[in-house]
Amino acid sequence: FSNYSAWHQRSLLLLRMHPDPAGLARALRSDIELVRNAMYVEPKDQSAWVYYDWLMPHLLECLSEDDQRALLEEEIRQCD
């Protein structure tokens, strides 16, 4: 999980592979689980957190206000 270059490359590829917002939203939603696992495995490793910091704004941009709210509430629950 600790590989800044891999996370960065993934972010570039996702944007190229999914130019439409709906496809990008599906891909980014699946990445939330991936990055959560990385955070749980090694919480002090900053590479997953940096990717998460990139991931969330891009995902929120693709969602409706209701879906944004639901996602943020879920993320808050995950922090408990």
GROMACS .gro file of C-alpha atoms in nm:
model
   80
    1PHE     CA    1   0.000   0.000   0.000
    2SER     CA    2   0.285   0.241   0.075
    3ASN     CA    3   0.368   0.363  -0.270
    4TYR     CA    4   0.310   0.727  -0.357
    5SER     CA    5   0.394   0.668  -0.723
    6ALA     CA    6   0.138   0.389  -0.758
    7TRP     CA    7  -0.139   0.594  -0.596
    8HIS     CA    8  -0.051   0.890  -0.817
    9GLN     CA    9  -0.045   0.676  -1.131
   10ARG     CA   10  -0.381   0.530  -1.032
   11SER     CA   11  -0.533   0.876  -1.000
   12LEU     CA   12  -0.411   0.975  -1.346
   13LEU     CA   13  -0.536   0.654  -1.506
   14LEU     CA   14  -0.878   0.675  -1.344
   15LEU     CA   15  -0.933   1.022  -1.486
   16ARG     CA   16  -0.830   0.906  -1.833
   17MET     CA   17  -1.027   0.581  -1.824
   18HIS     CA   18  -1.348   0.742  -1.699
   19PRO     CA   19  -1.406   1.078  -1.870
   20ASP     CA   20  -1.777   1.068  -1.785
   21PRO     CA   21  -1.879   1.165  -1.429
   22ALA     CA   22  -2.096   0.855  -1.373
   23GLY     CA   23  -1.819   0.613  -1.467
   24LEU     CA   24  -1.564   0.806  -1.266
   25ALA     CA   25  -1.796   0.809  -0.963
   26ARG     CA   26  -1.833   0.428  -0.979
   27ALA     CA   27  -1.456   0.379  -1.005
   28LEU     CA   28  -1.382   0.622  -0.722
   29ARG     CA   29  -1.647   0.466  -0.497
   30SER     CA   30  -1.476   0.131  -0.535
   31ASP     CA   31  -1.144   0.294  -0.446
   32ILE     CA   32  -1.282   0.413  -0.114
   33GLU     CA   33  -1.275   0.056   0.015
   34LEU     CA   34  -0.926   0.005  -0.122
   35VAL     CA   35  -0.791   0.316   0.046
   36ARG     CA   36  -0.975   0.241   0.373
   37ASN     CA   37  -0.806  -0.098   0.385
   38ALA     CA   38  -0.470   0.069   0.331
   39MET     CA   39  -0.544   0.311   0.616
   40TYR     CA   40  -0.644   0.031   0.853
   41VAL     CA   41  -0.342  -0.182   0.767
   42GLU     CA   42  -0.092   0.100   0.818
   43PRO     CA   43  -0.261   0.411   0.962
   44LYS     CA   44   0.064   0.605   0.993
   45ASP     CA   45   0.154   0.556   0.627
   46GLN     CA   46   0.074   0.887   0.463
   47SER     CA   47   0.054   0.762   0.104
   48ALA     CA   48  -0.299   0.625   0.147
   49TRP     CA   49  -0.408   0.947   0.319
   50VAL     CA   50  -0.267   1.154   0.034
   51TYR     CA   51  -0.462   0.946  -0.218
   52TYR     CA   52  -0.775   0.978  -0.003
   53ASP     CA   53  -0.724   1.355  -0.002
   54TRP     CA   54  -0.725   1.344  -0.383
   55LEU     CA   55  -1.008   1.091  -0.404
   56MET     CA   56  -1.278   1.257  -0.196
   57PRO     CA   57  -1.303   1.595  -0.376
   58HIS     CA   58  -1.308   1.422  -0.715
   59LEU     CA   59  -1.578   1.184  -0.602
   60LEU     CA   60  -1.788   1.455  -0.441
   61GLU     CA   61  -1.770   1.655  -0.763
   62CYS     CA   62  -1.941   1.368  -0.950
   63LEU     CA   63  -2.230   1.324  -0.704
   64SER     CA   64  -2.560   1.495  -0.640
   65GLU     CA   65  -2.602   1.691  -0.317
   66ASP     CA   66  -2.797   1.406  -0.155
   67ASP     CA   67  -2.531   1.152  -0.254
   68GLN     CA   68  -2.259   1.388  -0.130
   69ARG     CA   69  -2.427   1.415   0.206
   70ALA     CA   70  -2.471   1.036   0.230
   71LEU     CA   71  -2.107   0.977   0.142
   72LEU     CA   72  -1.979   1.230   0.395
   73GLU     CA   73  -2.200   1.084   0.667
   74GLU     CA   74  -2.065   0.737   0.587
   75GLU     CA   75  -1.708   0.864   0.603
   76ILE     CA   76  -1.775   1.022   0.941
   77ARG     CA   77  -1.919   0.690   1.067
   78GLN     CA   78  -1.606   0.512   0.947
   79CYS     CA   79  -1.397   0.738   1.169
   80ASP     CA   80  -1.577   0.628   1.485
   0.00000   0.00000   0.00000
